[in-house]
mmCIF file of C-alpha atoms in Angstrom:
data_model
loop_
_atom_site.group_PDB
_atom_site.id
_atom_site.type_symbol
_atom_site.label_atom_id
_atom_site.label_comp_id
_atom_site.label_asym_id
_atom_site.label_seq_id
_atom_site.Cartn_x
_atom_site.Cartn_y
_atom_site.Cartn_z
ATOM 1 C CA MET T 1 -76.363 -169.665 6.025
ATOM 2 C CA LYS T 2 -76.688 -167.808 9.308
ATOM 3 C CA ILE T 3 -76.370 -169.910 12.442
ATOM 4 C CA LYS T 4 -79.458 -170.065 14.643
ATOM 5 C CA LYS T 5 -78.932 -168.992 18.237
ATOM 6 C CA ASN T 6 -80.783 -170.292 21.285
ATOM 7 C CA ILE T 7 -82.715 -167.357 22.699
ATOM 8 C CA CYS T 8 -84.903 -166.897 25.765
ATOM 9 C CA ILE T 9 -87.292 -163.979 26.291
ATOM 10 C CA ALA T 10 -88.354 -163.528 29.926
ATOM 11 C CA ILE T 11 -91.499 -161.628 30.867
ATOM 12 C CA ASN T 12 -93.221 -161.298 34.236
ATOM 13 C CA SER T 13 -96.662 -162.179 32.878
ATOM 14 C CA LEU T 14 -98.806 -162.161 29.760
ATOM 15 C CA ALA T 15 -101.220 -159.552 31.040
ATOM 16 C CA MET T 16 -102.644 -156.601 29.079
ATOM 17 C CA GLY T 17 -99.648 -154.231 29.277
ATOM 18 C CA GLY T 18 -97.368 -152.864 26.586
ATOM 19 C CA ALA T 19 -94.266 -154.779 27.687
ATOM 20 C CA GLU T 20 -96.170 -158.048 27.375
ATOM 21 C CA LYS T 21 -97.316 -157.097 23.890
ATOM 22 C CA GLN T 22 -93.766 -156.176 22.858
ATOM 23 C CA CYS T 23 -92.441 -159.447 24.288
ATOM 24 C CA LEU T 24 -94.678 -161.471 21.970
ATOM 25 C CA LEU T 25 -93.926 -159.182 19.025
ATOM 26 C CA LEU T 26 -90.223 -159.844 19.549
ATOM 27 C CA ALA T 27 -90.904 -163.572 19.815
ATOM 28 C CA LYS T 28 -92.731 -163.457 16.486
ATOM 29 C CA ALA T 29 -89.906 -161.429 14.920
ATOM 30 C CA LEU T 30 -87.208 -163.902 15.982
ATOM 31 C CA LYS T 31 -88.820 -167.349 15.947
ATOM 32 C CA THR T 32 -88.257 -168.030 12.237
ATOM 33 C CA PHE T 33 -84.571 -167.171 12.454
ATOM 34 C CA HIS T 34 -83.592 -168.562 15.867
ATOM 35 C CA ASN T 35 -84.506 -171.215 18.428
ATOM 36 C CA LEU T 36 -86.794 -169.354 20.790
ATOM 37 C CA VAL T 37 -88.574 -169.842 24.109
ATOM 38 C CA VAL T 38 -90.659 -167.357 26.106
ATOM 39 C CA VAL T 39 -90.436 -167.774 29.891
ATOM 40 C CA VAL T 40 -93.359 -166.423 31.930
ATOM 41 C CA VAL T 41 -92.145 -165.655 35.449
ATOM 42 C CA ASP T 42 -95.439 -165.296 37.361
ATOM 43 C CA PRO T 43 -97.957 -168.089 36.614
ATOM 44 C CA THR T 44 -100.594 -166.552 38.912
ATOM 45 C CA GLU T 45 -101.185 -163.478 36.701
ATOM 46 C CA GLU T 46 -104.192 -163.828 34.447
ATOM 47 C CA ILE T 47 -103.292 -164.128 30.766
ATOM 48 C CA HIS T 48 -104.978 -161.555 28.574
ATOM 49 C CA PRO T 49 -106.992 -163.239 25.771
ATOM 50 C CA ASP T 50 -105.062 -161.343 23.090
ATOM 51 C CA ARG T 51 -101.774 -162.679 24.437
ATOM 52 C CA LEU T 52 -103.101 -166.242 24.404
ATOM 53 C CA ASP T 53 -104.306 -165.757 20.835
ATOM 54 C CA ASN T 54 -100.835 -164.514 19.851
ATOM 55 C CA LEU T 55 -99.140 -167.520 21.421
ATOM 56 C CA GLU T 56 -101.388 -169.941 19.580
ATOM 57 C CA LYS T 57 -101.456 -168.102 16.264
ATOM 58 C CA GLU T 58 -97.680 -167.738 16.067
ATOM 59 C CA ALA T 59 -96.960 -171.158 17.654
ATOM 60 C CA ILE T 60 -94.646 -169.551 20.193
ATOM 61 C CA ASP T 61 -93.038 -171.910 22.698
ATOM 62 C CA ALA T 62 -93.917 -170.631 26.190
ATOM 63 C CA VAL T 63 -92.832 -172.039 29.570
ATOM 64 C CA TYR T 64 -94.458 -170.989 32.859
ATOM 65 C CA LEU T 65 -92.286 -170.980 35.975
ATOM 66 C CA PRO T 66 -93.585 -172.309 39.313
ATOM 67 C CA LYS T 67 -95.093 -170.008 41.923
ATOM 68 C CA ASN T 68 -92.583 -170.976 44.622
ATOM 69 C CA GLN T 69 -89.572 -168.633 44.493
ATOM 70 C CA LEU T 70 -86.922 -171.297 45.086
ATOM 71 C CA LEU T 71 -88.451 -173.608 42.509
ATOM 72 C CA LYS T 72 -88.724 -170.665 40.145
ATOM 73 C CA ILE T 73 -84.957 -170.137 40.219
ATOM 74 C CA THR T 74 -84.280 -173.873 40.001
ATOM 75 C CA GLU T 75 -86.572 -174.397 37.013
ATOM 76 C CA PHE T 76 -85.348 -171.314 35.196
ATOM 77 C CA THR T 77 -81.671 -172.207 35.544
ATOM 78 C CA ARG T 78 -82.447 -175.789 34.481
ATOM 79 C CA LEU T 79 -84.217 -174.526 31.354
ATOM 80 C CA LEU T 80 -81.371 -172.173 30.452
ATOM 81 C CA ARG T 81 -78.857 -174.973 30.831
ATOM 82 C CA LYS T 82 -80.917 -177.659 29.073
ATOM 83 C CA ARG T 83 -81.710 -175.483 26.067
ATOM 84 C CA LYS T 84 -78.162 -174.114 25.905
ATOM 85 C CA ILE T 85 -79.461 -170.559 25.887
ATOM 86 C CA GLU T 86 -76.998 -168.056 24.435
ATOM 87 C CA ILE T 87 -79.018 -164.831 24.751
ATOM 88 C CA VAL T 88 -81.634 -163.733 27.288
ATOM 89 C CA PHE T 89 -83.879 -160.709 26.767
ATOM 90 C CA SER T 90 -86.010 -159.344 29.624
ATOM 91 C CA TYR T 91 -88.352 -156.390 29.989
ATOM 92 C CA LEU T 92 -89.630 -155.407 33.424
ATOM 93 C CA PRO T 93 -87.889 -155.102 36.821
ATOM 94 C CA THR T 94 -89.026 -158.491 38.162
ATOM 95 C CA ASP T 95 -88.135 -160.567 35.116
ATOM 96 C CA THR T 96 -84.926 -158.576 34.550
ATOM 97 C CA VAL T 97 -83.641 -159.300 38.076
ATOM 98 C CA LEU T 98 -84.603 -162.990 37.972
ATOM 99 C CA SER T 99 -83.243 -163.658 34.497
ATOM 100 C CA ALA T 100 -80.010 -161.785 35.288
ATOM 101 C CA ILE T 101 -79.384 -163.944 38.369
ATOM 102 C CA CYS T 102 -80.298 -167.241 36.708
ATOM 103 C CA ALA T 103 -78.426 -166.506 33.483
ATOM 104 C CA LYS T 104 -75.352 -165.461 35.459
ATOM 105 C CA LEU T 105 -75.456 -168.731 37.415
ATOM 106 C CA VAL T 106 -75.384 -170.858 34.275
ATOM 107 C CA LYS T 107 -73.018 -168.524 32.402
ATOM 108 C CA VAL T 108 -75.332 -167.487 29.572
ATOM 109 C CA PRO T 109 -73.041 -165.463 27.258
ATOM 110 C CA TYR T 110 -75.338 -162.469 26.658
ATOM 111 C CA LYS T 111 -77.898 -161.059 29.080
ATOM 112 C CA PHE T 112 -80.128 -158.063 28.265
ATOM 113 C CA GLY T 113 -82.272 -156.201 30.777
ATOM 114 C CA GLY T 114 -85.060 -153.772 29.977
ATOM 115 C CA ILE T 115 -86.131 -150.175 30.624
ATOM 116 C CA ARG T 116 -89.747 -149.498 29.669
ATOM 117 C CA ASN T 117 -90.375 -146.059 31.131
ATOM 118 C CA SER T 118 -88.668 -142.735 31.712
ATOM 119 C CA PHE T 119 -89.349 -142.845 35.458
ATOM 120 C CA LEU T 120 -89.026 -145.521 38.155
ATOM 121 C CA PRO T 121 -89.137 -145.357 41.956
ATOM 122 C CA ARG T 122 -85.677 -144.768 43.418
ATOM 123 C CA PHE T 123 -85.458 -148.206 45.090
ATOM 124 C CA LYS T 124 -86.143 -150.004 41.803
ATOM 125 C CA LEU T 125 -83.591 -147.817 40.061
ATOM 126 C CA ILE T 126 -80.940 -148.714 42.641
ATOM 127 C CA VAL T 127 -81.633 -152.446 42.300
ATOM 128 C CA LEU T 128 -81.710 -152.338 38.510
ATOM 129 C CA ARG T 129 -78.536 -150.236 38.396
ATOM 130 C CA PHE T 130 -76.714 -152.917 40.400
ATOM 131 C CA VAL T 131 -78.113 -155.659 38.164
ATOM 132 C CA HIS T 132 -77.135 -153.753 35.025
ATOM 133 C CA ASN T 133 -73.630 -152.866 36.212
ATOM 134 C CA PHE T 134 -72.681 -156.270 37.635
ATOM 135 C CA LEU T 135 -74.901 -159.020 36.174
ATOM 136 C CA LEU T 136 -76.051 -157.964 32.715
ATOM 137 C CA ASN T 137 -74.132 -157.368 29.502
ATOM 138 C CA TYR T 138 -76.531 -154.721 28.246
ATOM 139 C CA THR T 139 -79.861 -153.052 28.977
ATOM 140 C CA ILE T 140 -82.296 -152.181 26.198
ATOM 141 C CA ALA T 141 -84.384 -149.063 26.728
ATOM 142 C CA ASN T 142 -87.413 -148.625 24.509
ATOM 143 C CA ASN T 143 -87.162 -144.836 24.859
ATOM 144 C CA TYR T 144 -84.444 -142.176 24.892
ATOM 145 C CA ALA T 145 -85.810 -140.460 27.994
ATOM 146 C CA GLY T 146 -85.358 -143.720 29.921
ATOM 147 C CA TYR T 147 -81.864 -144.160 28.501
ATOM 148 C CA GLN T 148 -80.851 -140.652 29.602
ATOM 149 C CA ALA T 149 -82.319 -141.158 33.082
ATOM 150 C CA ALA T 150 -80.440 -144.451 33.495
ATOM 151 C CA ILE T 151 -77.075 -143.010 32.450
ATOM 152 C CA ALA T 152 -77.597 -140.001 34.729
ATOM 153 C CA PHE T 153 -78.329 -142.390 37.604
ATOM 154 C CA GLY T 154 -75.036 -144.241 37.199
ATOM 155 C CA TYR T 155 -75.750 -147.071 34.759
ATOM 156 C CA LYS T 156 -72.584 -148.061 32.938
ATOM 157 C CA ASN T 157 -72.553 -147.054 29.269
ATOM 158 C CA ARG T 158 -74.046 -150.322 28.109
ATOM 159 C CA VAL T 159 -77.594 -149.044 27.656
ATOM 160 C CA LEU T 160 -78.910 -149.039 24.102
ATOM 161 C CA VAL T 161 -82.207 -147.838 22.659
ATOM 162 C CA ILE T 162 -84.512 -149.942 20.490
ATOM 163 C CA PRO T 163 -87.979 -148.369 20.312
ATOM 164 C CA ASN T 164 -91.154 -150.418 20.414
ATOM 165 C CA GLY T 165 -92.453 -151.826 17.166
ATOM 166 C CA ILE T 166 -95.943 -152.190 15.788
ATOM 167 C CA GLU T 167 -97.573 -154.078 12.938
ATOM 168 C CA ILE T 168 -98.890 -151.413 10.588
ATOM 169 C CA ARG T 169 -102.570 -151.456 9.679
ATOM 170 C CA PRO T 170 -103.964 -150.043 6.449
ATOM 171 C CA LEU T 171 -105.810 -146.752 6.916
ATOM 172 C CA LEU T 172 -109.549 -147.283 6.724
ATOM 173 C CA PRO T 173 -111.965 -144.734 5.223
ATOM 174 C CA LYS T 174 -113.050 -142.285 7.925
ATOM 175 C CA GLU T 175 -116.009 -139.938 8.377
ATOM 176 C CA TYR T 176 -114.858 -136.356 8.841
ATOM 177 C CA THR T 177 -118.165 -134.522 8.465
ATOM 178 C CA SER T 178 -119.879 -135.653 11.664
ATOM 179 C CA LYS T 179 -120.510 -133.022 14.321
ATOM 180 C CA ARG T 180 -120.208 -135.644 17.078
ATOM 181 C CA ILE T 181 -116.525 -135.963 17.945
ATOM 182 C CA THR T 182 -115.162 -138.891 19.946
ATOM 183 C CA ILE T 183 -111.966 -138.337 21.918
ATOM 184 C CA ILE T 184 -110.232 -141.398 23.364
ATOM 185 C CA SER T 185 -107.435 -142.304 25.809
ATOM 186 C CA LEU T 186 -105.991 -145.776 26.448
ATOM 187 C CA GLY T 187 -103.903 -146.936 29.372
ATOM 188 C CA ARG T 188 -103.719 -148.211 32.881
ATOM 189 C CA LEU T 189 -105.820 -146.236 35.348
ATOM 190 C CA VAL T 190 -102.810 -145.029 37.323
ATOM 191 C CA SER T 191 -101.628 -141.641 38.575
ATOM 192 C CA GLN T 192 -98.956 -141.469 35.831
ATOM 193 C CA LYS T 193 -101.676 -140.970 33.205
ATOM 194 C CA LYS T 194 -103.165 -137.896 34.957
ATOM 195 C CA TYR T 195 -106.754 -138.691 34.075
ATOM 196 C CA ASP T 196 -107.800 -135.957 36.482
ATOM 197 C CA ILE T 197 -106.225 -133.475 34.056
ATOM 198 C CA ALA T 198 -107.882 -135.238 31.126
ATOM 199 C CA ILE T 199 -111.295 -134.849 32.751
ATOM 200 C CA GLN T 200 -110.583 -131.212 33.598
ATOM 201 C CA THR T 201 -109.560 -130.734 29.955
ATOM 202 C CA ILE T 202 -112.889 -132.092 28.738
ATOM 203 C CA ALA T 203 -114.756 -129.880 31.217
ATOM 204 C CA HIS T 204 -112.920 -126.803 29.924
ATOM 205 C CA LEU T 205 -113.338 -127.877 26.296
ATOM 206 C CA LYS T 206 -117.114 -127.874 26.738
ATOM 207 C CA THR T 207 -116.977 -124.216 27.739
ATOM 208 C CA ILE T 208 -115.166 -123.128 24.547
ATOM 209 C CA LEU T 209 -116.619 -125.620 22.075
ATOM 210 C CA ASN T 210 -118.575 -124.396 19.066
ATOM 211 C CA LYS T 211 -122.229 -125.252 19.758
ATOM 212 C CA ASP T 212 -122.473 -127.018 16.410
ATOM 213 C CA TYR T 213 -120.327 -129.832 17.835
ATOM 214 C CA ASN T 214 -120.884 -132.484 20.497
ATOM 215 C CA ILE T 215 -118.016 -134.319 22.166
ATOM 216 C CA PHE T 216 -117.795 -137.700 23.837
ATOM 217 C CA TYR T 217 -114.711 -138.901 25.716
ATOM 218 C CA LYS T 218 -113.777 -142.557 26.242
ATOM 219 C CA ILE T 219 -111.226 -143.702 28.822
ATOM 220 C CA VAL T 220 -110.187 -147.297 28.180
ATOM 221 C CA GLY T 221 -108.278 -149.226 30.829
ATOM 222 C CA GLN T 222 -108.152 -150.817 34.269
ATOM 223 C CA GLY T 223 -106.291 -149.932 37.432
ATOM 224 C CA PRO T 224 -106.275 -148.569 40.970
ATOM 225 C CA GLN T 225 -107.392 -145.037 40.038
ATOM 226 C CA GLU T 226 -110.813 -146.165 38.832
ATOM 227 C CA ASN T 227 -112.780 -144.718 41.760
ATOM 228 C CA ALA T 228 -110.830 -141.447 41.669
ATOM 229 C CA ILE T 229 -111.635 -141.104 37.962
ATOM 230 C CA LEU T 230 -115.330 -141.766 38.537
ATOM 231 C CA ASP T 231 -115.312 -139.194 41.347
ATOM 232 C CA ALA T 232 -113.721 -136.606 39.024
ATOM 233 C CA ILE T 233 -116.322 -137.314 36.339
ATOM 234 C CA ASN T 234 -119.067 -136.713 38.900
ATOM 235 C CA LYS T 235 -117.330 -133.607 40.263
ATOM 236 C CA TYR T 236 -117.461 -131.907 36.848
ATOM 237 C CA GLY T 237 -120.919 -133.251 36.008
ATOM 238 C CA LEU T 238 -119.645 -135.127 32.959
ATOM 239 C CA GLN T 239 -121.507 -138.405 33.441
ATOM 240 C CA LYS T 240 -123.163 -138.062 30.023
ATOM 241 C CA ASP T 241 -119.958 -136.955 28.295
ATOM 242 C CA ILE T 242 -117.385 -139.477 29.533
ATOM 243 C CA GLU T 243 -117.440 -143.281 29.465
ATOM 244 C CA LEU T 244 -115.000 -145.480 31.383
ATOM 245 C CA ILE T 245 -114.477 -148.768 29.536
ATOM 246 C CA LYS T 246 -112.728 -151.342 31.705
ATOM 247 C CA ASP T 247 -112.995 -154.402 29.500
ATOM 248 C CA ALA T 248 -112.476 -153.679 25.812
ATOM 249 C CA PRO T 249 -112.494 -156.794 23.608
ATOM 250 C CA ASP T 250 -111.199 -154.897 20.561
ATOM 251 C CA ILE T 251 -109.010 -151.845 21.152
ATOM 252 C CA TYR T 252 -108.581 -151.141 17.460
ATOM 253 C CA ALA T 253 -112.347 -151.095 16.903
ATOM 254 C CA LEU T 254 -112.641 -148.373 19.556
ATOM 255 C CA LEU T 255 -109.809 -146.388 17.999
ATOM 256 C CA GLU T 256 -111.229 -146.686 14.486
ATOM 257 C CA ALA T 257 -114.526 -145.315 15.802
ATOM 258 C CA SER T 258 -112.780 -142.308 17.398
ATOM 259 C CA ASP T 259 -111.613 -138.963 16.009
ATOM 260 C CA ILE T 260 -108.811 -137.683 18.282
ATOM 261 C CA TYR T 261 -106.418 -139.314 20.753
ATOM 262 C CA LEU T 262 -105.641 -137.565 24.066
ATOM 263 C CA CYS T 263 -102.640 -138.282 26.314
ATOM 264 C CA THR T 264 -102.230 -136.327 29.564
ATOM 265 C CA SER T 265 -99.428 -138.343 31.218
ATOM 266 C CA PHE T 266 -96.803 -136.607 33.344
ATOM 267 C CA PHE T 267 -94.186 -139.181 32.324
ATOM 268 C CA GLU T 268 -93.940 -141.797 29.597
ATOM 269 C CA GLY T 269 -91.433 -144.033 27.936
ATOM 270 C CA ILE T 270 -92.571 -144.635 24.403
ATOM 271 C CA SER T 271 -96.331 -145.002 24.398
ATOM 272 C CA ASN T 272 -97.834 -148.136 22.862
ATOM 273 C CA ALA T 273 -101.247 -146.499 23.132
ATOM 274 C CA ILE T 274 -100.200 -143.469 21.087
ATOM 275 C CA MET T 275 -98.655 -145.791 18.505
ATOM 276 C CA GLU T 276 -101.927 -147.720 18.264
ATOM 277 C CA ALA T 277 -103.853 -144.472 17.823
ATOM 278 C CA MET T 278 -101.467 -143.342 15.063
ATOM 279 C CA ASN T 279 -101.902 -146.760 13.470
ATOM 280 C CA CYS T 280 -105.595 -145.885 13.072
ATOM 281 C CA GLY T 281 -104.871 -142.467 11.591
ATOM 282 C CA LEU T 282 -105.848 -140.414 14.638
ATOM 283 C CA PRO T 283 -104.334 -136.978 15.263
ATOM 284 C CA ILE T 284 -102.759 -136.798 18.717
ATOM 285 C CA VAL T 285 -102.947 -134.200 21.471
ATOM 286 C CA ALA T 286 -100.404 -135.145 24.135
ATOM 287 C CA THR T 287 -98.206 -133.823 26.910
ATOM 288 C CA ASP T 288 -94.583 -133.262 25.944
ATOM 289 C CA VAL T 289 -93.040 -136.011 28.073
ATOM 290 C CA GLY T 290 -90.797 -139.034 27.535
ATOM 291 C CA ASP T 291 -90.435 -139.897 23.877
ATOM 292 C CA ASN T 292 -93.762 -138.373 22.828
ATOM 293 C CA SER T 293 -91.831 -135.808 20.772
ATOM 294 C CA ARG T 294 -90.254 -138.663 18.798
ATOM 295 C CA LEU T 295 -93.644 -140.196 18.066
ATOM 296 C CA ILE T 296 -95.615 -137.001 17.463
ATOM 297 C CA MET T 297 -94.447 -134.377 14.992
ATOM 298 C CA ASP T 298 -95.694 -131.212 16.652
ATOM 299 C CA ASN T 299 -98.060 -129.250 14.407
ATOM 300 C CA THR T 300 -97.759 -131.979 11.746
ATOM 301 C CA SER T 301 -99.239 -135.179 13.185
ATOM 302 C CA GLY T 302 -100.609 -133.683 16.385
ATOM 303 C CA TYR T 303 -99.857 -131.256 19.172
ATOM 304 C CA LEU T 304 -97.477 -131.367 22.134
ATOM 305 C CA VAL T 305 -98.541 -129.468 25.258
ATOM 306 C CA PRO T 306 -96.889 -128.837 28.667
ATOM 307 C CA VAL T 307 -97.835 -131.182 31.528
ATOM 308 C CA ASN T 308 -100.974 -130.241 33.508
ATOM 309 C CA ASP T 309 -101.942 -127.422 31.132
ATOM 310 C CA TYR T 310 -105.586 -128.403 30.714
ATOM 311 C CA GLU T 311 -106.453 -125.127 28.991
ATOM 312 C CA ALA T 312 -103.799 -125.651 26.300
ATOM 313 C CA LEU T 313 -104.905 -129.264 25.882
ATOM 314 C CA ALA T 314 -108.514 -128.132 25.460
ATOM 315 C CA ASN T 315 -107.524 -125.425 22.975
ATOM 316 C CA LYS T 316 -105.626 -127.905 20.797
ATOM 317 C CA LEU T 317 -108.516 -130.372 20.909
ATOM 318 C CA ASN T 318 -110.833 -127.549 19.903
ATOM 319 C CA GLU T 319 -108.636 -126.640 16.925
ATOM 320 C CA LEU T 320 -108.831 -130.205 15.663
ATOM 321 C CA ILE T 321 -112.564 -130.464 16.287
ATOM 322 C CA GLU T 322 -113.234 -127.353 14.214
ATOM 323 C CA SER T 323 -110.982 -128.473 11.345
ATOM 324 C CA PRO T 324 -111.876 -131.841 9.783
ATOM 325 C CA ILE T 325 -109.234 -131.189 7.128
ATOM 326 C CA MET T 326 -106.550 -130.828 9.811
ATOM 327 C CA ARG T 327 -107.710 -133.998 11.575
ATOM 328 C CA LYS T 328 -107.372 -135.976 8.356
ATOM 329 C CA LYS T 329 -104.058 -134.397 7.362
ATOM 330 C CA MET T 330 -102.463 -134.968 10.767
ATOM 331 C CA GLY T 331 -103.793 -138.522 11.007
ATOM 332 C CA VAL T 332 -102.282 -139.472 7.654
ATOM 333 C CA ALA T 333 -98.948 -137.799 8.515
ATOM 334 C CA GLY T 334 -98.772 -139.696 11.797
ATOM 335 C CA HIS T 335 -99.523 -143.015 10.107
ATOM 336 C CA ILE T 336 -96.725 -142.466 7.573
ATOM 337 C CA HIS T 337 -94.263 -141.468 10.329
ATOM 338 C CA LEU T 338 -95.212 -144.540 12.379
ATOM 339 C CA ALA T 339 -94.781 -146.952 9.478
ATOM 340 C CA LYS T 340 -91.394 -145.524 8.518
ATOM 341 C CA ASN T 341 -89.842 -145.378 11.981
ATOM 342 C CA PHE T 342 -91.663 -147.886 14.193
ATOM 343 C CA GLY T 343 -93.111 -150.489 11.810
ATOM 344 C CA TYR T 344 -92.685 -154.206 12.412
ATOM 345 C CA LYS T 345 -90.090 -154.740 9.670
ATOM 346 C CA ALA T 346 -87.829 -151.981 11.003
ATOM 347 C CA TYR T 347 -88.245 -153.326 14.548
ATOM 348 C CA GLN T 348 -87.451 -156.889 13.461
ATOM 349 C CA LYS T 349 -84.348 -155.790 11.545
ATOM 350 C CA LYS T 350 -82.942 -153.938 14.549
ATOM 351 C CA TYR T 351 -83.099 -157.050 16.717
ATOM 352 C CA LEU T 352 -81.838 -159.422 14.014
ATOM 353 C CA ASP T 353 -78.890 -157.108 13.331
ATOM 354 C CA LEU T 354 -78.179 -156.885 17.061
ATOM 355 C CA ILE T 355 -78.115 -160.665 17.413
ATOM 356 C CA GLU T 356 -76.025 -161.201 14.282
ATOM 357 C CA ASN T 357 -73.427 -158.648 15.420
ATOM 358 C CA ILE T 358 -73.668 -159.289 19.145
ATOM 359 C CA GLU T 359 -69.906 -159.705 19.580
ATOM 360 C CA ASN T 360 -69.159 -156.309 18.020
ATOM 361 C CA ILE T 361 -71.508 -153.839 19.683
ATOM 362 C CA GLU T 362 -70.562 -150.219 20.214
ATOM 363 C CA ILE T 363 -72.983 -147.746 21.826
ATOM 364 C CA ARG T 364 -72.908 -143.986 21.257
ATOM 365 C CA ASN T 365 -75.588 -141.916 22.983
ATOM 366 C CA GLY T 366 -77.890 -144.910 23.075
ATOM 367 C CA GLU T 367 -77.463 -145.698 19.378
ATOM 368 C CA VAL T 368 -76.021 -149.081 18.388
ATOM 369 C CA PHE T 369 -73.138 -149.444 15.948
ATOM 370 C CA PHE T 370 -71.327 -152.577 14.827
ATOM 371 C CA GLU T 371 -67.740 -153.247 13.791
ATOM 372 C CA LYS T 372 -68.428 -153.059 10.051
ATOM 373 C CA GLU T 373 -70.104 -149.673 10.537
ATOM 374 C CA ARG T 374 -67.121 -148.405 12.532
ATOM 375 C CA LYS T 375 -64.804 -149.333 9.660
ATOM 376 C CA LEU T 376 -66.932 -147.351 7.215
ATOM 377 C CA SER T 377 -67.144 -144.225 9.431
#
């Protein structure tokens, strides 16, 4: 019988973002096999309803730290000591720094930080590099682009890659004969996502689109670029063609009702939004950044296009619009690829194996190997 370990997962908040979703997915994956607690660092952040539903449905033990910074450290260290925590996982810069300090103070044996993107501001990189090199045992990157950036910036070779996971949905029957095509993008309304290019892409697409077809574009998300996006929609006269949805109660319902997923980001880690779109059998048109090339099989499950090339993006969208057979074929191929490489069971196994073999980790180019594997090689 395998011995249960006492594990803490730290996350800054339980807001809408991908890291928060992955935190609760990891909690679900581990809770049956180990003693688990989720520590929420910032109690002032509003909890997204889906996150609250996950906590209740999976009966995940969650502790919220106080708002006061000194009390936050005091309460966190007390919890780590009281629960005899052996492993701490963290995700974002804030929770990584706090958990590294607190776990170091109480001598937690294994401390893991997180890298969730392929790009971070230089100051954050400097802070996280120090934390990784001197306070943490390892850092887990959810994408290879982030791993490579960290190593190039001077992180010690203790960075390993475990991609995001997702619970696979069955493919639902889809209508491929309609002449009204819905294109969709999900994500925070931030400059990283380049929604200005997305809007320019839609404007150009309308100029080359076969007149038998009508397109409608949905942008789903919240963030500081909202007004800039609305201004761009007005600039191109696309008020009737583009809808900005800030509060979506059911993301999957929107995806199921769409035909093509569009990503115009100029940097990414591994995109939860693209994974969700693939989970609904959508073909993807995306910029070739971050780990998009690991998610999307170019010309098989979608198309990869250079950053800012709105004409190429529009051309690829147009190809898919004019070929219902290609939309279906690519959507099915993407769903199969997602299930095989990023499904929940594979994700769960990677973390369970890591925990079971935690004393015998070897990392080669971001890949994790264990002692028994070294003996076989």
